[in-house]
Amino acid sequence: MKKGILFSAGLLVFLAFSCATNPVTGKKTWALVPNSEIFASSYNQYGEFLKTNKVITGTADAKRVENVGMKIKAAAEKLLKARGTAGELEGYAWEYKLVDSKEVNAWCMPGGKIVFYSGILPICKDDAGMATVMGHEV
């Protein structure tokens, strides 16, 4: 019985210290792995994805993805600075790529890696639509 209570108490303490506050939403989230490990894994997976997919560069659409991404970066930095949590972006290596694919998809990875598929561009129509897909308003 005593072991069970000690285990439960220890587990509660561990869980309490494993929670972190999301700097954007203010909600509690699990923080079992440090950002340094998450970012390293994210950057590796992102690099592997780019090696196996055709990245579109030098086009108006590719430049638009980059421009909207830079606006999102600036907005995130401004928000977190205003909240006094700018350090949360430490280790971010922002990057925005347009990939040649008919899929209607876009995604981001921890650390600021964002990929847009060319198949989603007709749905986005403009910068505001693209930013909405990325999860932010510009």
PDB file of C-alpha atoms in Angstrom:
ATOM      1  CA  MET A   1       0.000   0.000   0.000  1.00  0.00           C
ATOM      2  CA  LYS A   2       2.800   2.428   0.954  1.00  0.00           C
ATOM      3  CA  LYS A   3       4.698   1.661  -2.257  1.00  0.00           C
ATOM      4  CA  GLY A   4       1.579   2.416  -4.296  1.00  0.00           C
ATOM      5  CA  ILE A   5       1.086   5.769  -2.595  1.00  0.00           C
ATOM      6  CA  LEU A   6       4.755   6.688  -3.022  1.00  0.00           C
ATOM      7  CA  PHE A   7       4.664   5.654  -6.669  1.00  0.00           C
ATOM      8  CA  SER A   8       1.498   7.686  -7.277  1.00  0.00           C
ATOM      9  CA  ALA A   9       2.941  10.721  -5.519  1.00  0.00           C
ATOM     10  CA  GLY A  10       6.157  10.424  -7.507  1.00  0.00           C
ATOM     11  CA  LEU A  11       4.217  10.089 -10.727  1.00  0.00           C
ATOM     12  CA  LEU A  12       2.169  13.204  -9.954  1.00  0.00           C
ATOM     13  CA  VAL A  13       5.320  15.211  -9.223  1.00  0.00           C
ATOM     14  CA  PHE A  14       6.898  13.975 -12.466  1.00  0.00           C
ATOM     15  CA  LEU A  15       3.799  14.882 -14.470  1.00  0.00           C
ATOM     16  CA  ALA A  16       3.553  18.302 -12.858  1.00  0.00           C
ATOM     17  CA  PHE A  17       7.145  19.116 -13.799  1.00  0.00           C
ATOM     18  CA  SER A  18       6.727  17.616 -17.275  1.00  0.00           C
ATOM     19  CA  CYS A  19       4.052  20.130 -18.198  1.00  0.00           C
ATOM     20  CA  ALA A  20       4.916  23.357 -19.925  1.00  0.00           C
ATOM     21  CA  THR A  21       2.770  26.274 -20.993  1.00  0.00           C
ATOM     22  CA  ASN A  22       2.389  26.749 -24.736  1.00  0.00           C
ATOM     23  CA  PRO A  23       3.614  30.338 -25.308  1.00  0.00           C
ATOM     24  CA  VAL A  24       1.059  31.035 -28.043  1.00  0.00           C
ATOM     25  CA  THR A  25      -2.113  29.415 -26.688  1.00  0.00           C
ATOM     26  CA  GLY A  26      -1.348  29.586 -22.976  1.00  0.00           C
ATOM     27  CA  LYS A  27      -2.477  25.964 -22.593  1.00  0.00           C
ATOM     28  CA  LYS A  28      -0.537  23.348 -20.672  1.00  0.00           C
ATOM     29  CA  THR A  29       1.264  20.786 -22.811  1.00  0.00           C
ATOM     30  CA  TRP A  30       3.527  17.816 -22.173  1.00  0.00           C
ATOM     31  CA  ALA A  31       7.222  18.572 -22.285  1.00  0.00           C
ATOM     32  CA  LEU A  32       8.848  15.172 -21.900  1.00  0.00           C
ATOM     33  CA  VAL A  33      11.517  15.832 -24.544  1.00  0.00           C
ATOM     34  CA  PRO A  34      13.526  19.077 -24.726  1.00  0.00           C
ATOM     35  CA  ASN A  35      13.263  21.277 -27.823  1.00  0.00           C
ATOM     36  CA  SER A  36      16.894  20.588 -28.684  1.00  0.00           C
ATOM     37  CA  GLU A  37      16.061  16.915 -29.264  1.00  0.00           C
ATOM     38  CA  ILE A  38      12.752  17.628 -30.983  1.00  0.00           C
ATOM     39  CA  PHE A  39      14.318  20.190 -33.321  1.00  0.00           C
ATOM     40  CA  ALA A  40      17.202  17.888 -34.261  1.00  0.00           C
ATOM     41  CA  SER A  41      14.772  15.119 -35.195  1.00  0.00           C
ATOM     42  CA  SER A  42      12.495  17.554 -37.001  1.00  0.00           C
ATOM     43  CA  TYR A  43      15.349  19.036 -39.039  1.00  0.00           C
ATOM     44  CA  ASN A  44      16.586  15.579 -40.029  1.00  0.00           C
ATOM     45  CA  GLN A  45      13.131  14.431 -41.151  1.00  0.00           C
ATOM     46  CA  TYR A  46      12.571  17.706 -43.004  1.00  0.00           C
ATOM     47  CA  GLY A  47      15.905  17.328 -44.811  1.00  0.00           C
ATOM     48  CA  GLU A  48      15.086  13.746 -45.798  1.00  0.00           C
ATOM     49  CA  PHE A  49      11.678  14.841 -47.114  1.00  0.00           C
ATOM     50  CA  LEU A  50      13.255  17.565 -49.252  1.00  0.00           C
ATOM     51  CA  LYS A  51      15.774  15.091 -50.702  1.00  0.00           C
ATOM     52  CA  THR A  52      12.987  12.801 -51.903  1.00  0.00           C
ATOM     53  CA  ASN A  53      10.578  15.458 -53.229  1.00  0.00           C
ATOM     54  CA  LYS A  54      10.878  18.074 -55.944  1.00  0.00           C
ATOM     55  CA  VAL A  55      11.257  21.510 -54.371  1.00  0.00           C
ATOM     56  CA  ILE A  56      10.068  24.411 -56.543  1.00  0.00           C
ATOM     57  CA  THR A  57      12.365  27.448 -56.452  1.00  0.00           C
ATOM     58  CA  GLY A  58      12.592  30.742 -58.300  1.00  0.00           C
ATOM     59  CA  THR A  59       8.904  30.974 -59.217  1.00  0.00           C
ATOM     60  CA  ALA A  60       6.337  33.562 -58.139  1.00  0.00           C
ATOM     61  CA  ASP A  61       4.559  30.881 -56.089  1.00  0.00           C
ATOM     62  CA  ALA A  62       7.758  29.815 -54.335  1.00  0.00           C
ATOM     63  CA  LYS A  63       8.517  33.453 -53.519  1.00  0.00           C
ATOM     64  CA  ARG A  64       4.964  33.901 -52.204  1.00  0.00           C
ATOM     65  CA  VAL A  65       5.365  30.905 -49.863  1.00  0.00           C
ATOM     66  CA  GLU A  66       8.623  32.443 -48.603  1.00  0.00           C
ATOM     67  CA  ASN A  67       7.068  35.906 -48.153  1.00  0.00           C
ATOM     68  CA  VAL A  68       4.057  34.614 -46.225  1.00  0.00           C
ATOM     69  CA  GLY A  69       6.354  32.450 -44.124  1.00  0.00           C
ATOM     70  CA  MET A  70       8.497  35.472 -43.250  1.00  0.00           C
ATOM     71  CA  LYS A  71       5.359  37.375 -42.198  1.00  0.00           C
ATOM     72  CA  ILE A  72       4.384  34.480 -39.938  1.00  0.00           C
ATOM     73  CA  LYS A  73       7.870  34.425 -38.440  1.00  0.00           C
ATOM     74  CA  ALA A  74       7.690  38.163 -37.742  1.00  0.00           C
ATOM     75  CA  ALA A  75       4.205  37.814 -36.209  1.00  0.00           C
ATOM     76  CA  ALA A  76       5.324  34.934 -33.962  1.00  0.00           C
ATOM     77  CA  GLU A  77       8.375  36.887 -32.820  1.00  0.00           C
ATOM     78  CA  LYS A  78       6.274  39.987 -32.133  1.00  0.00           C
ATOM     79  CA  LEU A  79       3.635  38.037 -30.189  1.00  0.00           C
ATOM     80  CA  LEU A  80       6.123  36.167 -28.027  1.00  0.00           C
ATOM     81  CA  LYS A  81       8.183  39.310 -27.392  1.00  0.00           C
ATOM     82  CA  ALA A  82       5.024  41.135 -26.254  1.00  0.00           C
ATOM     83  CA  ARG A  83       4.239  38.243 -23.898  1.00  0.00           C
ATOM     84  CA  GLY A  84       7.774  38.187 -22.559  1.00  0.00           C
ATOM     85  CA  THR A  85       8.412  34.692 -23.920  1.00  0.00           C
ATOM     86  CA  ALA A  86      10.600  35.451 -26.957  1.00  0.00           C
ATOM     87  CA  GLY A  87      13.072  32.835 -25.735  1.00  0.00           C
ATOM     88  CA  GLU A  88      10.603  30.147 -26.786  1.00  0.00           C
ATOM     89  CA  LEU A  89      11.794  30.629 -30.369  1.00  0.00           C
ATOM     90  CA  GLU A  90      15.398  29.854 -29.454  1.00  0.00           C
ATOM     91  CA  GLY A  91      16.746  27.216 -31.804  1.00  0.00           C
ATOM     92  CA  TYR A  92      14.178  27.881 -34.535  1.00  0.00           C
ATOM     93  CA  ALA A  93      15.591  27.696 -38.046  1.00  0.00           C
ATOM     94  CA  TRP A  94      12.682  29.044 -40.073  1.00  0.00           C
ATOM     95  CA  GLU A  95      12.414  27.670 -43.598  1.00  0.00           C
ATOM     96  CA  TYR A  96       9.567  27.625 -46.123  1.00  0.00           C
ATOM     97  CA  LYS A  97       9.476  25.368 -49.171  1.00  0.00           C
ATOM     98  CA  LEU A  98       7.062  24.775 -52.026  1.00  0.00           C
ATOM     99  CA  VAL A  99       6.967  21.152 -53.182  1.00  0.00           C
ATOM    100  CA  ASP A 100       5.695  19.960 -56.560  1.00  0.00           C
ATOM    101  CA  SER A 101       2.737  17.716 -55.731  1.00  0.00           C
ATOM    102  CA  LYS A 102      -0.922  17.504 -56.708  1.00  0.00           C
ATOM    103  CA  GLU A 103      -1.802  16.795 -53.095  1.00  0.00           C
ATOM    104  CA  VAL A 104      -3.844  19.447 -51.309  1.00  0.00           C
ATOM    105  CA  ASN A 105      -1.599  19.684 -48.288  1.00  0.00           C
ATOM    106  CA  ALA A 106       0.693  21.849 -46.221  1.00  0.00           C
ATOM    107  CA  TRP A 107       2.463  21.130 -42.943  1.00  0.00           C
ATOM    108  CA  CYS A 108       4.953  22.449 -40.472  1.00  0.00           C
ATOM    109  CA  MET A 109       7.403  20.820 -38.131  1.00  0.00           C
ATOM    110  CA  PRO A 110       8.819  21.949 -34.803  1.00  0.00           C
ATOM    111  CA  GLY A 111      11.490  24.574 -35.207  1.00  0.00           C
ATOM    112  CA  GLY A 112       9.890  26.519 -38.061  1.00  0.00           C
ATOM    113  CA  LYS A 113      10.085  24.116 -41.007  1.00  0.00           C
ATOM    114  CA  ILE A 114       7.063  24.693 -43.303  1.00  0.00           C
ATOM    115  CA  VAL A 115       6.184  22.867 -46.527  1.00  0.00           C
ATOM    116  CA  PHE A 116       3.461  23.806 -48.983  1.00  0.00           C
ATOM    117  CA  TYR A 117       2.358  21.445 -51.739  1.00  0.00           C
ATOM    118  CA  SER A 118       1.656  23.077 -55.106  1.00  0.00           C
ATOM    119  CA  GLY A 119      -1.739  21.331 -55.197  1.00  0.00           C
ATOM    120  CA  ILE A 120      -3.046  23.553 -52.402  1.00  0.00           C
ATOM    121  CA  LEU A 121      -2.195  26.849 -54.105  1.00  0.00           C
ATOM    122  CA  PRO A 122      -5.469  27.101 -56.097  1.00  0.00           C
ATOM    123  CA  ILE A 123      -7.403  26.741 -52.853  1.00  0.00           C
ATOM    124  CA  CYS A 124      -5.367  29.408 -51.055  1.00  0.00           C
ATOM    125  CA  LYS A 125      -5.846  31.921 -53.890  1.00  0.00           C
ATOM    126  CA  ASP A 126      -3.847  34.701 -52.175  1.00  0.00           C
ATOM    127  CA  ASP A 127      -1.466  35.500 -49.312  1.00  0.00           C
ATOM    128  CA  ALA A 128      -4.272  35.656 -46.740  1.00  0.00           C
ATOM    129  CA  GLY A 129      -5.507  32.208 -47.771  1.00  0.00           C
ATOM    130  CA  MET A 130      -1.976  30.844 -47.632  1.00  0.00           C
ATOM    131  CA  ALA A 131      -1.427  32.292 -44.167  1.00  0.00           C
ATOM    132  CA  THR A 132      -4.697  30.753 -42.989  1.00  0.00           C
ATOM    133  CA  VAL A 133      -3.489  27.346 -44.167  1.00  0.00           C
ATOM    134  CA  MET A 134      -0.251  27.930 -42.230  1.00  0.00           C
ATOM    135  CA  GLY A 135      -2.395  28.678 -39.182  1.00  0.00           C
ATOM    136  CA  HIS A 136      -1.914  32.448 -38.923  1.00  0.00           C
ATOM    137  CA  GLU A 137      -3.363  35.688 -40.188  1.00  0.00           C
ATOM    138  CA  VAL A 138      -1.203  38.207 -41.999  1.00  0.00           C
TER     139      VAL A 138
END
